mmCIF file of C-alpha atoms in Angstrom:
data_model
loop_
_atom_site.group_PDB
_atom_site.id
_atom_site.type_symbol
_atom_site.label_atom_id
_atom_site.label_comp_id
_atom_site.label_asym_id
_atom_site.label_seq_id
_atom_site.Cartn_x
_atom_site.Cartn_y
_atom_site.Cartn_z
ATOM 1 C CA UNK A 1 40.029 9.219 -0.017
ATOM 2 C CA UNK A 2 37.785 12.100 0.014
ATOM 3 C CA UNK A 3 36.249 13.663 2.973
ATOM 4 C CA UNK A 4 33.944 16.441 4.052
ATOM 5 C CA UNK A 5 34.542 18.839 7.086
ATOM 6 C CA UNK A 6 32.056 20.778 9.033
ATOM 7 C CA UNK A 7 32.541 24.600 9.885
ATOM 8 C CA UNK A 8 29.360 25.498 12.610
ATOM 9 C CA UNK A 9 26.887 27.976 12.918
ATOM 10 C CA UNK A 10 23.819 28.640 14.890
ATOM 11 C CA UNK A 11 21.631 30.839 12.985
ATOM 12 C CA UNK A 12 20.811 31.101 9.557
ATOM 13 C CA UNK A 13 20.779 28.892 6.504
ATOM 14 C CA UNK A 14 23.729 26.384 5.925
ATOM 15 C CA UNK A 15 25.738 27.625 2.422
ATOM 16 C CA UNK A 16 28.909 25.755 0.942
ATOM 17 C CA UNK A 17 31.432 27.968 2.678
ATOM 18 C CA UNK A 18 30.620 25.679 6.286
ATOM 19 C CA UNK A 19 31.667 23.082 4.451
ATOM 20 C CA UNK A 20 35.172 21.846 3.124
ATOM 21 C CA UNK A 21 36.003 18.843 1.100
ATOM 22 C CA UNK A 22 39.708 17.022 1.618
ATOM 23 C CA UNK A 23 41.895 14.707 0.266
ATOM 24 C CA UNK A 24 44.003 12.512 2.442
ATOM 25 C CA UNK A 25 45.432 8.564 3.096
ATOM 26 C CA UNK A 26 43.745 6.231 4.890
ATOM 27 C CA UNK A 27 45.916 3.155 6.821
ATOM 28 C CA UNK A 28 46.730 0.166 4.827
ATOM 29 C CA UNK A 29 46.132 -2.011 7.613
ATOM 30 C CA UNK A 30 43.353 -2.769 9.300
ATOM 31 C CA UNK A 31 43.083 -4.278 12.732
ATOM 32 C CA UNK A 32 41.006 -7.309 13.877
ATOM 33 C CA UNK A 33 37.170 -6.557 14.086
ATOM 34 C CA UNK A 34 37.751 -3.701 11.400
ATOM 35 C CA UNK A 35 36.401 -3.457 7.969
ATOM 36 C CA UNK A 36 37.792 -1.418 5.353
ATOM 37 C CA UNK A 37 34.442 -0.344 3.413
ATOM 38 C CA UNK A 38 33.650 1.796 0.581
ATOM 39 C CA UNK A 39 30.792 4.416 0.691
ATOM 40 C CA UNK A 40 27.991 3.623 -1.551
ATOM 41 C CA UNK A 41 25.239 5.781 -0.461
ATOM 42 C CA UNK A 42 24.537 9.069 2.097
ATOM 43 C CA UNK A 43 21.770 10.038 3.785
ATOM 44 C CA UNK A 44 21.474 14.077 4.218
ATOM 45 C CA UNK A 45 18.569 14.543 6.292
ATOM 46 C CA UNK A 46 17.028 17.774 7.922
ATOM 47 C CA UNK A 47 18.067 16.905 11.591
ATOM 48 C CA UNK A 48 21.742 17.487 10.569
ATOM 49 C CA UNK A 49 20.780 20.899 10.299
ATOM 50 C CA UNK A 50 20.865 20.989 14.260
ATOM 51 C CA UNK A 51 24.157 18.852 14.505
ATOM 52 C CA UNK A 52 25.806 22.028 13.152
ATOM 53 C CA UNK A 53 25.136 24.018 16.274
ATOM 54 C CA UNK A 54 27.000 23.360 19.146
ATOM 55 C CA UNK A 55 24.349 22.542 21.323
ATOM 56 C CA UNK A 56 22.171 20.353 19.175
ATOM 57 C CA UNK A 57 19.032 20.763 21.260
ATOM 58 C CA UNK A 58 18.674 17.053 21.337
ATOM 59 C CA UNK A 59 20.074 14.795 24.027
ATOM 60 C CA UNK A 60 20.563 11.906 21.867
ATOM 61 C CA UNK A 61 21.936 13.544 18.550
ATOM 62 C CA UNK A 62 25.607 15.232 19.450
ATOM 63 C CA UNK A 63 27.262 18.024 17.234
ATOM 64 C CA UNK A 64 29.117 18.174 14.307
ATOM 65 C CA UNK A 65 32.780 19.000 15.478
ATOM 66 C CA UNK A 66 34.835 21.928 13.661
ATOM 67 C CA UNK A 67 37.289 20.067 11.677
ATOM 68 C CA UNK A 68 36.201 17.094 12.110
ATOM 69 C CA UNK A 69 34.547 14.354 9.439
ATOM 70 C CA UNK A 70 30.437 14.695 9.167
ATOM 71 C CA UNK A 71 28.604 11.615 9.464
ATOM 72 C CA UNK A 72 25.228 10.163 9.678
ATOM 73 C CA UNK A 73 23.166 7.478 7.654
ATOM 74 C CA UNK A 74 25.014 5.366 5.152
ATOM 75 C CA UNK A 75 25.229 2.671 3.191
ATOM 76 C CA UNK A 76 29.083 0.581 1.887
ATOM 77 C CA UNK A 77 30.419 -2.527 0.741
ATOM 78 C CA UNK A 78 32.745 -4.258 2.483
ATOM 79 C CA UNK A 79 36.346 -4.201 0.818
ATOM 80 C CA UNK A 80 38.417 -6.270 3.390
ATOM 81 C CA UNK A 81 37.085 -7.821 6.584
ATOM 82 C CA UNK A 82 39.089 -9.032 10.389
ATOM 83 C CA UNK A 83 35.666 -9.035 11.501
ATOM 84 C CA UNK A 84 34.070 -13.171 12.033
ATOM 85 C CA UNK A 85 30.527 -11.896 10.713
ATOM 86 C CA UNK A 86 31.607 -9.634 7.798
ATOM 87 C CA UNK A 87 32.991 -10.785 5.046
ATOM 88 C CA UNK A 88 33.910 -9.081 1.371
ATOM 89 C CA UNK A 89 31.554 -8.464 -0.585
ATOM 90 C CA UNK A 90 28.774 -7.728 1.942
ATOM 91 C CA UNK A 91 26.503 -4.000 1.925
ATOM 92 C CA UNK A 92 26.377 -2.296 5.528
ATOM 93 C CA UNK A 93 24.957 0.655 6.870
ATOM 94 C CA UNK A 94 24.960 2.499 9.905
ATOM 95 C CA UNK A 95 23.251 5.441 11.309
ATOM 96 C CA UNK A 96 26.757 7.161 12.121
ATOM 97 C CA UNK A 97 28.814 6.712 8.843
ATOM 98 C CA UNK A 98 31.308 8.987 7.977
ATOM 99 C CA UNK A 99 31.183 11.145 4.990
ATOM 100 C CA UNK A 100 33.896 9.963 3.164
ATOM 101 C CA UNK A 101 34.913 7.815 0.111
ATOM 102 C CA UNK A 102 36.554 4.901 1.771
ATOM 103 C CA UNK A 103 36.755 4.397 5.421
ATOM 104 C CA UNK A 104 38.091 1.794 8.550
ATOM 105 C CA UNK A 105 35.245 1.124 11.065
ATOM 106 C CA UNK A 106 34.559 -1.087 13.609
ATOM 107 C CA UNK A 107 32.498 -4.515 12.320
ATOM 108 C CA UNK A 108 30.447 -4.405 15.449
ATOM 109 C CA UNK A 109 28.386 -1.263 14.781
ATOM 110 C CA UNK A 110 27.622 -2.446 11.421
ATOM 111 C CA UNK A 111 24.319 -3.392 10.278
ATOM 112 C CA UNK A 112 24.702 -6.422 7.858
ATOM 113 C CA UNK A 113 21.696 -5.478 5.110
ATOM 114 C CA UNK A 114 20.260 -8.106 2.549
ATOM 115 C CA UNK A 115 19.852 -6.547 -1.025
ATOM 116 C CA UNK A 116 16.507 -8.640 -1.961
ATOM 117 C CA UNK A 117 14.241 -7.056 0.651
ATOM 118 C CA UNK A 118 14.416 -4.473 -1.238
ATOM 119 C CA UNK A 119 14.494 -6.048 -4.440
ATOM 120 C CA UNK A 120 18.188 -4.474 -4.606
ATOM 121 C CA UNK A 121 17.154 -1.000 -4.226
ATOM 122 C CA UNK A 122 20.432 -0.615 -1.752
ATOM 123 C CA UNK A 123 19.751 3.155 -1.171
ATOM 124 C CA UNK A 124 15.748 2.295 0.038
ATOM 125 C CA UNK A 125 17.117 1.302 3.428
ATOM 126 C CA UNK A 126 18.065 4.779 4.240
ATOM 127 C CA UNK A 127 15.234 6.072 2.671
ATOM 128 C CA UNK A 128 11.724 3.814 2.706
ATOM 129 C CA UNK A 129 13.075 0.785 4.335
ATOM 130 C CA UNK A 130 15.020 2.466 6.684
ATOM 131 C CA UNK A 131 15.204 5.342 9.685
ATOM 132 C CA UNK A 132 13.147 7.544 7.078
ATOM 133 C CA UNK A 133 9.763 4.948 6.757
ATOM 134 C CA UNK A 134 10.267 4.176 9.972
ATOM 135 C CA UNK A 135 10.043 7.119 11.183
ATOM 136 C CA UNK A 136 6.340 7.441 9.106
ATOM 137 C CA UNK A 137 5.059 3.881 10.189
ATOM 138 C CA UNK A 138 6.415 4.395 13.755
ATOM 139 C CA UNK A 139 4.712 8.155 14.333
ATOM 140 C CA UNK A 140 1.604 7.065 12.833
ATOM 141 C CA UNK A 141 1.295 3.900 14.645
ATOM 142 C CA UNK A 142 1.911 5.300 18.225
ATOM 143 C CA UNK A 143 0.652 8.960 17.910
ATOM 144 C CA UNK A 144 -1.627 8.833 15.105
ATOM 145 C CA UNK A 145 -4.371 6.768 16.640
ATOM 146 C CA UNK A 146 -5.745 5.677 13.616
ATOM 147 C CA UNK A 147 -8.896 3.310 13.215
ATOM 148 C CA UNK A 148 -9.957 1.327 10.625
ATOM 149 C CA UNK A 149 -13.446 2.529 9.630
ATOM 150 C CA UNK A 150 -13.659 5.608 12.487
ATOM 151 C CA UNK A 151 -13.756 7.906 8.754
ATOM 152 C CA UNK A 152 -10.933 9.612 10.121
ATOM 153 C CA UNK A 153 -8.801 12.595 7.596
ATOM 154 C CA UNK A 154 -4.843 12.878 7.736
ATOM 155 C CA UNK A 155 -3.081 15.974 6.529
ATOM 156 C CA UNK A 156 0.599 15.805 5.719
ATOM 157 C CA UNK A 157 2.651 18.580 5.861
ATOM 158 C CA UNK A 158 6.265 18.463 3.920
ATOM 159 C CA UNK A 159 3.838 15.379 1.908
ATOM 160 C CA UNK A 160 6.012 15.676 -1.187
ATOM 161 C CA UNK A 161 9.271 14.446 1.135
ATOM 162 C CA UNK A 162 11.332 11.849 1.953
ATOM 163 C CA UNK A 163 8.679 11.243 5.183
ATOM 164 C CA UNK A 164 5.748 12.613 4.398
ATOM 165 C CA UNK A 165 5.677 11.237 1.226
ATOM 166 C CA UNK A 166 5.712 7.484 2.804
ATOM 167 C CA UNK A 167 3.166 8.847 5.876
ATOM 168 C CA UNK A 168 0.272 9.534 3.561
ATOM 169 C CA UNK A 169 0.856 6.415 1.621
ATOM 170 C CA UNK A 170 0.965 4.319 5.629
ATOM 171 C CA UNK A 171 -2.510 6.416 6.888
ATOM 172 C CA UNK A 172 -4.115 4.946 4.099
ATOM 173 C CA UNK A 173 -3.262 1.501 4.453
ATOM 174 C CA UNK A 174 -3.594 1.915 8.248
ATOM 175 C CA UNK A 175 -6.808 2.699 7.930
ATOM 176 C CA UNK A 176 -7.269 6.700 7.520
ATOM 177 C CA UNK A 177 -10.423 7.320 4.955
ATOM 178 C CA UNK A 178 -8.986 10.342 3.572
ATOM 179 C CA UNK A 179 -5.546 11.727 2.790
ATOM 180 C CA UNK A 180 -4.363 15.393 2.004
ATOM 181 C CA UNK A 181 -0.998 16.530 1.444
ATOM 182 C CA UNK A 182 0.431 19.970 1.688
ATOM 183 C CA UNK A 183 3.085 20.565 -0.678
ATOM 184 C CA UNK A 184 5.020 23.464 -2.515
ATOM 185 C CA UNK A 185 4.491 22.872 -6.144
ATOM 186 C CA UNK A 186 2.462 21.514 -8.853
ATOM 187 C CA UNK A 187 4.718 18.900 -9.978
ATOM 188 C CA UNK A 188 4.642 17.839 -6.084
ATOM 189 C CA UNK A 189 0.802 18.579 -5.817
ATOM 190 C CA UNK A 190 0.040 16.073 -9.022
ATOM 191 C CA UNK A 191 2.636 13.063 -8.409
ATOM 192 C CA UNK A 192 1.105 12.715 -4.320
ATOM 193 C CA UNK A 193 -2.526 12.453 -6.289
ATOM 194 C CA UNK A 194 -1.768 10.612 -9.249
ATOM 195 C CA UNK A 195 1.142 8.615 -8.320
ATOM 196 C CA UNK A 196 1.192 8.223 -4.191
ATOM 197 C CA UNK A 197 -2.857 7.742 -3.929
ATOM 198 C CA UNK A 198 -3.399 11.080 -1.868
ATOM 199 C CA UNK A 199 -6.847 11.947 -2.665
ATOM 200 C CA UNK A 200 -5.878 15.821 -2.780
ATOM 201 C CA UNK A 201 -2.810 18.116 -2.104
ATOM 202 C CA UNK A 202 -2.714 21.724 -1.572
ATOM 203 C CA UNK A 203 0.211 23.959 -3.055
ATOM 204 C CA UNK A 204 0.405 26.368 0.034
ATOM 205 C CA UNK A 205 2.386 28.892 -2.097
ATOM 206 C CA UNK A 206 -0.906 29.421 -4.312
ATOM 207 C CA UNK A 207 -4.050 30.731 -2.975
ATOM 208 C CA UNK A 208 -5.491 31.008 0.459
ATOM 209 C CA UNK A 209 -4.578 27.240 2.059
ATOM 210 C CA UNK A 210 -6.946 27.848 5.090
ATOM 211 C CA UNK A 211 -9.806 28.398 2.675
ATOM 212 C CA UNK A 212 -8.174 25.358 0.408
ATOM 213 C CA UNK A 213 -8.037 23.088 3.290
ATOM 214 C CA UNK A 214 -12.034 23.793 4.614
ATOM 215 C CA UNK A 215 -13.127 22.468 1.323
ATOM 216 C CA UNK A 216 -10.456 19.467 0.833
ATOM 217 C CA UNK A 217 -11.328 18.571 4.473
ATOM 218 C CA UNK A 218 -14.677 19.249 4.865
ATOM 219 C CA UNK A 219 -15.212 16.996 7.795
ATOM 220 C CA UNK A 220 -12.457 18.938 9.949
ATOM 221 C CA UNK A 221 -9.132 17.257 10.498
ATOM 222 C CA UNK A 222 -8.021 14.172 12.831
ATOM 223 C CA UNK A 223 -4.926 13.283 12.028
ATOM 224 C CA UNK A 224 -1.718 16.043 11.281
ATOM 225 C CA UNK A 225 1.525 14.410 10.252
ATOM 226 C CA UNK A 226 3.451 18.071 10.844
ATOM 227 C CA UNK A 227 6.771 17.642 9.271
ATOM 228 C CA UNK A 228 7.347 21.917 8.679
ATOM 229 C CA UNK A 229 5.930 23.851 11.938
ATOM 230 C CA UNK A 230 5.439 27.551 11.542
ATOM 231 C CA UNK A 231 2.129 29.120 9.621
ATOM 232 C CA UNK A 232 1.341 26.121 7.789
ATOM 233 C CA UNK A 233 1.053 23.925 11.044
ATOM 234 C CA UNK A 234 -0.733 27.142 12.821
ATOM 235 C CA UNK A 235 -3.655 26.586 9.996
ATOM 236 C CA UNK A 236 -3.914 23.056 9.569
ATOM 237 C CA UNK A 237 -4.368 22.852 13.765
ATOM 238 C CA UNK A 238 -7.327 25.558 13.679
ATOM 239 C CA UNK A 239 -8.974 23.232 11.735
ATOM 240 C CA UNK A 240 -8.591 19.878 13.585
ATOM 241 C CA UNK A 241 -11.411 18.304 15.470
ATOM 242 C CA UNK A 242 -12.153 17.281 19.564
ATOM 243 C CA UNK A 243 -9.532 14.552 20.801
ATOM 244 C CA UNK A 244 -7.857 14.755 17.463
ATOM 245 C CA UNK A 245 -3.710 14.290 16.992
ATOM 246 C CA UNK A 246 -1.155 15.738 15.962
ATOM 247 C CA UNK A 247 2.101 13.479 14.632
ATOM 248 C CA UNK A 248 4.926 15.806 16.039
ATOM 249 C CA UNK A 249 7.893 14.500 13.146
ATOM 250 C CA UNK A 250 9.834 17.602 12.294
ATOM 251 C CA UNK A 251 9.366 21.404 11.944
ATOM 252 C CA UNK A 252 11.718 22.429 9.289
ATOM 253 C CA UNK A 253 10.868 26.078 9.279
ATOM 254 C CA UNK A 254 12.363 26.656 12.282
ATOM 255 C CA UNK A 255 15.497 24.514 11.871
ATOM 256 C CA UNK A 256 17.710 27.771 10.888
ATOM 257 C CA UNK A 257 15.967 29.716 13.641
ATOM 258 C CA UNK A 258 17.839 29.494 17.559
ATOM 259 C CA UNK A 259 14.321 28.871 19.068
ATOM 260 C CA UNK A 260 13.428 25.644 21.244
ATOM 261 C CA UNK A 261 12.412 22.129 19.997
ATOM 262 C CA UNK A 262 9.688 21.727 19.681
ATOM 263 C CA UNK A 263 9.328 25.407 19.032
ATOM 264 C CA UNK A 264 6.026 26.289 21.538
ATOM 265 C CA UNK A 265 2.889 27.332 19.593
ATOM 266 C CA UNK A 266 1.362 31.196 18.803
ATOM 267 C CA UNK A 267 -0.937 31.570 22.351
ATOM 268 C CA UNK A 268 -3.934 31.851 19.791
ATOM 269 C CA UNK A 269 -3.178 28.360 18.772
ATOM 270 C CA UNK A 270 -2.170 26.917 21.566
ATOM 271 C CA UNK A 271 -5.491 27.915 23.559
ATOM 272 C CA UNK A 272 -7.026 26.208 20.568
ATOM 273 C CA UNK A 273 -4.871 22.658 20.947
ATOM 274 C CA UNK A 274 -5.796 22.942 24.709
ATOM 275 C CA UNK A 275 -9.690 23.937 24.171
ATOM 276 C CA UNK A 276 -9.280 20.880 21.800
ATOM 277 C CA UNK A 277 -7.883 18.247 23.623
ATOM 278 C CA UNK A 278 -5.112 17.876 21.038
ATOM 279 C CA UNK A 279 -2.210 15.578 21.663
ATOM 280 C CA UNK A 280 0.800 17.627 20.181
ATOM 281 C CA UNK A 281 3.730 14.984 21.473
ATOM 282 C CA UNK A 282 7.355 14.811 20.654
ATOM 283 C CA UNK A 283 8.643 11.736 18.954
ATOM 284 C CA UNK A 284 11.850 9.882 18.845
ATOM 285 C CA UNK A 285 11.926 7.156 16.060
ATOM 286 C CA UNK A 286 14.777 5.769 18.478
ATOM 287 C CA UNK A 287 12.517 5.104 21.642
ATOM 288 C CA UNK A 288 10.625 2.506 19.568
ATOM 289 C CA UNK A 289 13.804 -0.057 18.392
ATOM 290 C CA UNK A 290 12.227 -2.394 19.962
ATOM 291 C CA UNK A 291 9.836 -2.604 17.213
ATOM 292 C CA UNK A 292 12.205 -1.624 14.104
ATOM 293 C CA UNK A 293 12.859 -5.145 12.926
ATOM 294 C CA UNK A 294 9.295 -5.811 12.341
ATOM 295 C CA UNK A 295 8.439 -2.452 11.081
ATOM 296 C CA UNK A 296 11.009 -2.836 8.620
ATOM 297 C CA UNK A 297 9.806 -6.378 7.416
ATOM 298 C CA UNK A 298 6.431 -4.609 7.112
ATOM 299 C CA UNK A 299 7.554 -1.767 4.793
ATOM 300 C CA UNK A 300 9.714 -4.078 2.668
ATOM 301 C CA UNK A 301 7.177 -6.148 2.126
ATOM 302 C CA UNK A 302 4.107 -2.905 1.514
ATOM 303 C CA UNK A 303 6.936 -1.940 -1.396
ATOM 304 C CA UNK A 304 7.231 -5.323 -2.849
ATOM 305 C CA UNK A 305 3.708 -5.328 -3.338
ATOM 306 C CA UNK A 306 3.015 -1.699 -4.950
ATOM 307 C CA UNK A 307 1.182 -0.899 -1.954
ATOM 308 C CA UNK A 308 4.341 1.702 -1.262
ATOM 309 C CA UNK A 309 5.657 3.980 -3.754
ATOM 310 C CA UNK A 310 8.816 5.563 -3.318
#
């Protein structure tokens, strides 16, 4: 089998040289409530970016170790099963699978999944149909406070993404009136309008985006899905409205910085979020399992019907 090792670091950008891939045996026998599996799919996410410092910042995500196999979201088929509710031939996944070609884990913190939810599309329930559109439905549903004919505007930050991608596509069918994406391309820019029903996107690396995002969003903004932090989060929030909210999902700019999460606002800003009444909250996907099941019934069935492109 194949593996991959991690080598840490605190600041700076990851490169190939804190990595290492290995070859090596895996046991031919596997003990009851095992499954032998074979890796069919991995999720590499921004949050690992954090795993890779020793003190991830994050009670509930734990480092990387030096030496050690990575791991995170994943998707396998079973290959041989001593577990009673696996059997051959089944997909699993499971939000701490290691990144490896073939593996041995234990049957109980396996997630059995069934291909036709997702019309087969095995690799949507890490993406769309799993922690990822979560993650959008979730954030707007409990920090977005969106209602249905309240003419409200969402901006998406990061909208060209795995997540922000899916969260313009849910404030729409929640019940947002208008959608804008910020994005850093064209080709990004014209697929969220043409293809993902955003009714505008701004390529921040062209133009002024402050001056871009008065005329796309004429009405102010009430609704920020902030997936990137930094300058482009410090212009959309001058620009929101009284009691508006801001969807607190990542801040990528600062993930290869060794500042606090999440990272505290410019003062100018912040007096503004205050002045404001703006709820800037963290959220955990993970604090709301009690709804996943449902929420994931919900997306499956939003991208069976076209209403969510992926």
């Amino acid at each position: 089998l194949f593996d991959f090792k991690i080598i840490l670091g605190k600041n700076g950008v990851p490169v190939a040289e804190n990595f290492r891939l290995e070859q090596s045996t895996i046991a031919d026998m596997i003990q009851a409530g095992q499954v032998r599996v074979r890796t069919l799919y991995l999720s590499v996410d921004p949050y690992m970016r954090c795993r890779m410092n020793e003190d991830t910042g994050s009670d509930y995500l734990l480092p990387w170790q030096l030496s050690e196999v990575a791991d995170g979201g994943g998707i396998g088929v079973v290959e041989e099963s001593k577990h009673d509710n696996l059997a051959k031939g089944d997909f699993v996944t499971s939000f701490s699978w290691p990144w490896q070609t073939v593996a041995i884990l234990d049957g109980s913190l396996l997630q059995k999944l069934v291909p036709q939810l997702v019309s087969g599309r095995l690799s949507y329930f890490l993406g769309a149909a799993g922690i990822t559109g979560l993650t959008a439905l979730l954030g707007i549903k409990e920090k977005g406070h969106v209602t249905v004919g309240a003419n409200q505007t969402m901006v998406v930050s990061g909208a060209a993404g795995a997540c922000g991608s899916l969260a313009g596509q849910i404030g729409r069918l929640e019940g947002c009136s208008r959608v804008v994406g910020i994005a850093g391309t064209d080709e990004k820019c014209s697929i969220l309008v043409q293809e993902m029903g955003f009714d505008a996107a701004i390529n921040y690396k062209k133009g002024n985006v402050a001056e871009q995002l008065r005329e796309l969003c004429p009405g102010g903004v009430d609704i920020y899905f902030d997936n990137v932090g930094g300058d482009i989060s410090d212009t959309v929030i001058s620009q929101m409205n009284q009691n508006s909210h801001i969807i607190l999902c990542g801040q990528i700019s600062q993930y290869n910085k060794d500042v606090p999460y999440p990272p505290p606002l410019p003062p100018d800003i912040e007096k503004i979020q205050k002045e404001r009444n703006i709820t800037r909250e963290r959220f955990l996907v993970l604090n709301y399992m009690d709804k996943q099941e449902a929420s994931i019934l919900q997306l499956c069935q939003w991208i069976q019907e076209g209403k969510l492109k992926v």
